[in-house]
Tab-separated table of C-alpha atoms in Angstrom:
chain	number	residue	atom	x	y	z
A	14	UNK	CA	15.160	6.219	10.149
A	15	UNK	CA	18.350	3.938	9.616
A	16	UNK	CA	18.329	1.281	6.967
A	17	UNK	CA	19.998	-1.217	9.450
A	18	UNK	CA	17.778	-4.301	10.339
A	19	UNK	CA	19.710	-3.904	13.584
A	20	UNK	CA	18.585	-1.123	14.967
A	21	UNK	CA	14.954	-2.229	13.731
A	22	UNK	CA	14.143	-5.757	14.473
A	23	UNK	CA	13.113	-6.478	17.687
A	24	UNK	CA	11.301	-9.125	20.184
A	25	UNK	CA	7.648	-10.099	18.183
A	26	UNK	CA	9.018	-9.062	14.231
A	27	UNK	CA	8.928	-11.437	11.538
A	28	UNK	CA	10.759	-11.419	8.493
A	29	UNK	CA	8.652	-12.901	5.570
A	30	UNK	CA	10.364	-12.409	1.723
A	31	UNK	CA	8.141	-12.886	-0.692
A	32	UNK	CA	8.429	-14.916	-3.852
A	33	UNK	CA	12.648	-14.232	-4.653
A	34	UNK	CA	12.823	-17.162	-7.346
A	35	UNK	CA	14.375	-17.426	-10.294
A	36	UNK	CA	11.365	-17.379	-12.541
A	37	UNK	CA	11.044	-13.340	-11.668
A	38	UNK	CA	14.965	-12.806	-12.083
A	39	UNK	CA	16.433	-11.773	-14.750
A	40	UNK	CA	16.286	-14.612	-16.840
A	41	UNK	CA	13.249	-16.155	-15.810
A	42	UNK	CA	10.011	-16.802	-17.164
A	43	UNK	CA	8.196	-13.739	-15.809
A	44	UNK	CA	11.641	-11.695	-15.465
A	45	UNK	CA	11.201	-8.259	-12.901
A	46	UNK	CA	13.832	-5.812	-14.536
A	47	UNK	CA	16.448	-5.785	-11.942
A	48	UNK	CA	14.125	-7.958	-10.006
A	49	UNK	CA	18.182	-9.397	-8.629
A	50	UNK	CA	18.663	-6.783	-6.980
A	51	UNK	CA	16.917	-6.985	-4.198
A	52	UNK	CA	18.494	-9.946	-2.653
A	53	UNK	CA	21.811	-8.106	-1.515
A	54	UNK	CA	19.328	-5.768	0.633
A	55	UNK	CA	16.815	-9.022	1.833
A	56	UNK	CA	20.281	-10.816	2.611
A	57	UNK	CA	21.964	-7.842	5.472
A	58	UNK	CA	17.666	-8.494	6.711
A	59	UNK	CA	17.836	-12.216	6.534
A	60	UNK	CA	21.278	-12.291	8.230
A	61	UNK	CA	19.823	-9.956	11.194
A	62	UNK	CA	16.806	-11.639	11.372
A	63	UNK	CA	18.181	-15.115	11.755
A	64	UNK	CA	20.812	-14.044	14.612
A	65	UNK	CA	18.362	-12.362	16.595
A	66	UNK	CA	16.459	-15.650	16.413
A	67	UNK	CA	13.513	-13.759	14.602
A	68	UNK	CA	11.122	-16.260	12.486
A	69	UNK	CA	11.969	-16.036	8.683
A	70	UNK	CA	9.455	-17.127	6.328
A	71	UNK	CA	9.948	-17.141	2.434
A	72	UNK	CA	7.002	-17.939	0.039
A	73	UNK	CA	6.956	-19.208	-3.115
A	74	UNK	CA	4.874	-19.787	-6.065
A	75	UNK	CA	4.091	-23.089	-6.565
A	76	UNK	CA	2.458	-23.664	-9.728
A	77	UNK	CA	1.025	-27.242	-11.291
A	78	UNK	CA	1.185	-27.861	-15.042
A	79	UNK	CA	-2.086	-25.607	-16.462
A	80	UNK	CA	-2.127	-23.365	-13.634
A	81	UNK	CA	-5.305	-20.631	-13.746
A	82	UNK	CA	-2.958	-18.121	-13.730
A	83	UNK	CA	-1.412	-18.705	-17.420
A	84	UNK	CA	-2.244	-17.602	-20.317
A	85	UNK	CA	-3.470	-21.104	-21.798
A	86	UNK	CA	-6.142	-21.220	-19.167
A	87	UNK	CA	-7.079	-17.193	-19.345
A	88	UNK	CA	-4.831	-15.953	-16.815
A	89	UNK	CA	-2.548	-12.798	-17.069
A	90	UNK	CA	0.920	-14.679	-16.794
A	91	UNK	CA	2.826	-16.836	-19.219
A	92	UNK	CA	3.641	-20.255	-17.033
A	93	UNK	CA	5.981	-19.770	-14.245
A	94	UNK	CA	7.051	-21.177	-10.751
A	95	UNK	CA	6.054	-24.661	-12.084
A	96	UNK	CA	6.323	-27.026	-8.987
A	97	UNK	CA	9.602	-28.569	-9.041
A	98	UNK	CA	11.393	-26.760	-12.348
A	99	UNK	CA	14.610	-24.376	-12.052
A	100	UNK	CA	12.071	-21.802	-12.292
A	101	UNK	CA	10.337	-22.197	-8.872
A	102	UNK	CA	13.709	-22.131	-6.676
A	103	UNK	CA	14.316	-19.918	-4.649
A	104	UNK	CA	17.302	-17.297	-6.143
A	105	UNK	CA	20.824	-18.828	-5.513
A	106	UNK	CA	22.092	-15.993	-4.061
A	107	UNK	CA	19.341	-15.395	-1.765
A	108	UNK	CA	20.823	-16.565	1.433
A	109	UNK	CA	18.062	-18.136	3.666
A	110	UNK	CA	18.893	-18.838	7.108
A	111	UNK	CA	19.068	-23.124	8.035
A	112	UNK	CA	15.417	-22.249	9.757
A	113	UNK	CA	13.434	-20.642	7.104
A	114	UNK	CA	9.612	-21.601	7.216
A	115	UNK	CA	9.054	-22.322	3.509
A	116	UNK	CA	5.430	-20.573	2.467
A	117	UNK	CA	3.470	-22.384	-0.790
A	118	UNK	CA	0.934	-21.075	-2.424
A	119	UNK	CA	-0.432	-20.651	-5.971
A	120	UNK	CA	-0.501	-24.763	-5.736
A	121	UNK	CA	-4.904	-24.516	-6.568
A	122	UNK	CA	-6.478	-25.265	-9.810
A	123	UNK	CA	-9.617	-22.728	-9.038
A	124	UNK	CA	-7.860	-19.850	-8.180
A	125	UNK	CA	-4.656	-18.040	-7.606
A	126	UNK	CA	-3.213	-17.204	-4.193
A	127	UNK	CA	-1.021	-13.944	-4.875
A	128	UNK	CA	-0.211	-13.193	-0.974
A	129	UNK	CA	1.456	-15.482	1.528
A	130	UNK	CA	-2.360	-15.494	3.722
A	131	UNK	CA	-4.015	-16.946	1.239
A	132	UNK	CA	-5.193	-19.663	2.617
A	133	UNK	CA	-1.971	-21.108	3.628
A	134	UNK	CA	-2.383	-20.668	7.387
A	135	UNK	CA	0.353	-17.673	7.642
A	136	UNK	CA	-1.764	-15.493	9.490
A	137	UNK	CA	-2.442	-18.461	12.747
A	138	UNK	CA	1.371	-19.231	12.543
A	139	UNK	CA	2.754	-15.967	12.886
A	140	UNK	CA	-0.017	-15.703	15.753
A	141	UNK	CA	1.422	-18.986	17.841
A	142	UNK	CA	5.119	-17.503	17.619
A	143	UNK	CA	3.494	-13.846	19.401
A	144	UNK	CA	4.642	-12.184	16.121
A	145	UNK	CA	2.950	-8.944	15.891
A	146	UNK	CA	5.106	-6.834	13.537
A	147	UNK	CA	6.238	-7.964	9.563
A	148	UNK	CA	8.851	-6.642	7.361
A	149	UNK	CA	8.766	-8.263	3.771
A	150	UNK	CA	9.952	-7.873	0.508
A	151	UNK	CA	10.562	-9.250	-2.519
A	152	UNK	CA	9.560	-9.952	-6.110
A	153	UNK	CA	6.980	-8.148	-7.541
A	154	UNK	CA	6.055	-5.303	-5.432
A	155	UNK	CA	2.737	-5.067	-7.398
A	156	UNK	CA	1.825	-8.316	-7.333
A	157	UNK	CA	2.785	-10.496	-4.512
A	158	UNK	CA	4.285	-8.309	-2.340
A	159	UNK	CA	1.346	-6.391	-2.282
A	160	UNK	CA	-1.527	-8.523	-1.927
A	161	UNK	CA	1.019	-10.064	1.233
A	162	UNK	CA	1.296	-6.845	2.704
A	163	UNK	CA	-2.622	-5.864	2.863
A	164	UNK	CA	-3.507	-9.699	3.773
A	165	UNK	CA	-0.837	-9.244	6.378
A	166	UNK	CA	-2.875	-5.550	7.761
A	167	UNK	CA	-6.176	-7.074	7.204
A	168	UNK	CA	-4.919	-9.967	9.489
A	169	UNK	CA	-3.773	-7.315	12.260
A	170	UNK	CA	0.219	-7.449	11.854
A	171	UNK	CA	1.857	-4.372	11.689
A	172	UNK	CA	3.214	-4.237	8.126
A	173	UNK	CA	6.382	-2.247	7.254
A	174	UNK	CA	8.093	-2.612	3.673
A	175	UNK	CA	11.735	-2.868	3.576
A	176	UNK	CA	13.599	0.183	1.538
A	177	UNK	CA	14.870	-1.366	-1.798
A	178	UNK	CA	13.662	-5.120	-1.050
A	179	UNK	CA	10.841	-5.227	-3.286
A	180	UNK	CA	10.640	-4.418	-7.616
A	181	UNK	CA	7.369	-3.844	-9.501
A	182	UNK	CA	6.186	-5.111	-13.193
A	183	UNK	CA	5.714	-1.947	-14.147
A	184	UNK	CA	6.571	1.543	-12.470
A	185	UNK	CA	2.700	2.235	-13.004
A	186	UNK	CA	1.860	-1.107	-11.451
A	187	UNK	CA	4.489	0.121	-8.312
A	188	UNK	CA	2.766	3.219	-7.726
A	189	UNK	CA	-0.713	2.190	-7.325
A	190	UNK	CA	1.084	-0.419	-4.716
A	191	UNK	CA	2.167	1.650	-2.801
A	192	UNK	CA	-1.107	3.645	-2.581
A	193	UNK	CA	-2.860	0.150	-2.071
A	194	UNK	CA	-0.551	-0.763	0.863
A	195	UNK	CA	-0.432	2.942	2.535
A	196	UNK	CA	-4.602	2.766	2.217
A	197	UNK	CA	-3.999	-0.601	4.583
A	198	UNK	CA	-1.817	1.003	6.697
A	199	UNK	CA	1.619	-0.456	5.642
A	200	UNK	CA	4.669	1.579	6.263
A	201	UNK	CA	6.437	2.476	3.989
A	202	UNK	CA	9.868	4.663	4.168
A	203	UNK	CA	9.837	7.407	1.988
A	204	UNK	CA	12.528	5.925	-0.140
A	205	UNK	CA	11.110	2.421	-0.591
C-alpha cells in the first residue's frame, strides 16, 4: 500500500481531520509532543482531497469558559480550545481547502463530545453526500481521533487511519487506540 492520497481517494471518501489546533501544538495548552507534525502529512491529504472534489471536514473543540472537561469542574484536562481564543484555531499551517465543513463539538456544559458524531449530526451529513468511506487524522490519536474513528464504524463508514496523521498523549494511551479502533474495524496501515 502507497502512502499517496492519489492512488487512494476515490468517488464516496471523505476526508475528516480531527481537532489540528493550536491548543494541542506545541505550545498550546494541552501540547501533543510533536503533535505539528502531522499537518505536513494531513496537508499532501487535504490537497488531494479538495481537487478530487472529495468533502473535507475538520472538527474542533469548542470549549465555553468552565467547560466539564477541566480540571476546575473535575475533568481530566487543564482548559483548552476555549471558544474564540488563539487556542481553539485551527493550526496556521494546516492548509484547509476554501470548502472545508467546519465540525464543533465539546460546546455542552453536561458532557464532553470527544468524536466528531457526537451529537453534531456528522454521521446524517456524510450520509446525504453518499460518503461511505473516511480517512481522518489528527490531534490526539487517543483521544479524539479515536472516539471519531469508532463513532465513525459504529455509524457504518468504512474507517481507515492515515499513516503519520494522527499523535497520542501518551505512547501507552496510542497503543490501546489502536487496539480500540482495530476491535471496531478501523484500518489501520501497519506503520500508522
Amino acid at each position: 500500500m502507497t502512502d499517496d492520497p492519489r492512488h487512494q481517494l476515490q468517488t464516496g471518501d471523505a476526508l475528516l481531520v480531527v481537532d489540528v489546533q493550536n491548543d494541542f501544538c506545541p505550545g498550546g495548552a494541552l501540547a501533543i509532543d510533536h503533535g505539528d507534525t502531522v499537518i505536513p502529512v494531513l496537508n499532501r491529504w487535504l490537497e488531494a482531497a479538495d481537487a478530487l472534489g472529495l468533502p473535507v471536514y475538520a472538527s474542533r473543540d469548542w470549549h465555553p469558559a468552565g467547560h466539564p472537561s477541566f480540571r476546575e469542574q473535575g475533568g481530566p484536562w487543564p482548559p483548552h480550545c476555549l471558544q474564540d481564543s488563539p487556542g481553539a484555531r485551527f493550526h496556521a499551517d494546516l492548509a484547509l481547502p476554501a470548502g472545508v465543513i467546519k465540525v464543533t463539538k465539546g460546546t455542552r456544559f453536561d458532557h464532553d463530545q470527544y468524536s466528531a458524531f457526537d451529537q453534531t449530526g456528522l454521521a446524517e451529513e456524510l450520509r446525504k453526500r453518499g460518503v461511505t468511506r473516511i480517512w481522518l487524522g489528527g490531534l490526539a490519536l487517543d483521544v479524539c481521533v479515536a472516539a471519531t474513528a469508532v463513532d465513525a464504524r459504529n455509524n457504518g463508514f468504512d474507517v481507515h487511519l492515515i499513516p503519520h496523521a494522527a499523535l497520542p498523549v501518551t505512547p501507552e494511551g496510542g497503543a490501546e487506540a489502536r487496539r480500540k479502533m482495530k476491535a471496531a474495524g478501523v484500518e489501520i496501515a501497519a506503520y500508522a
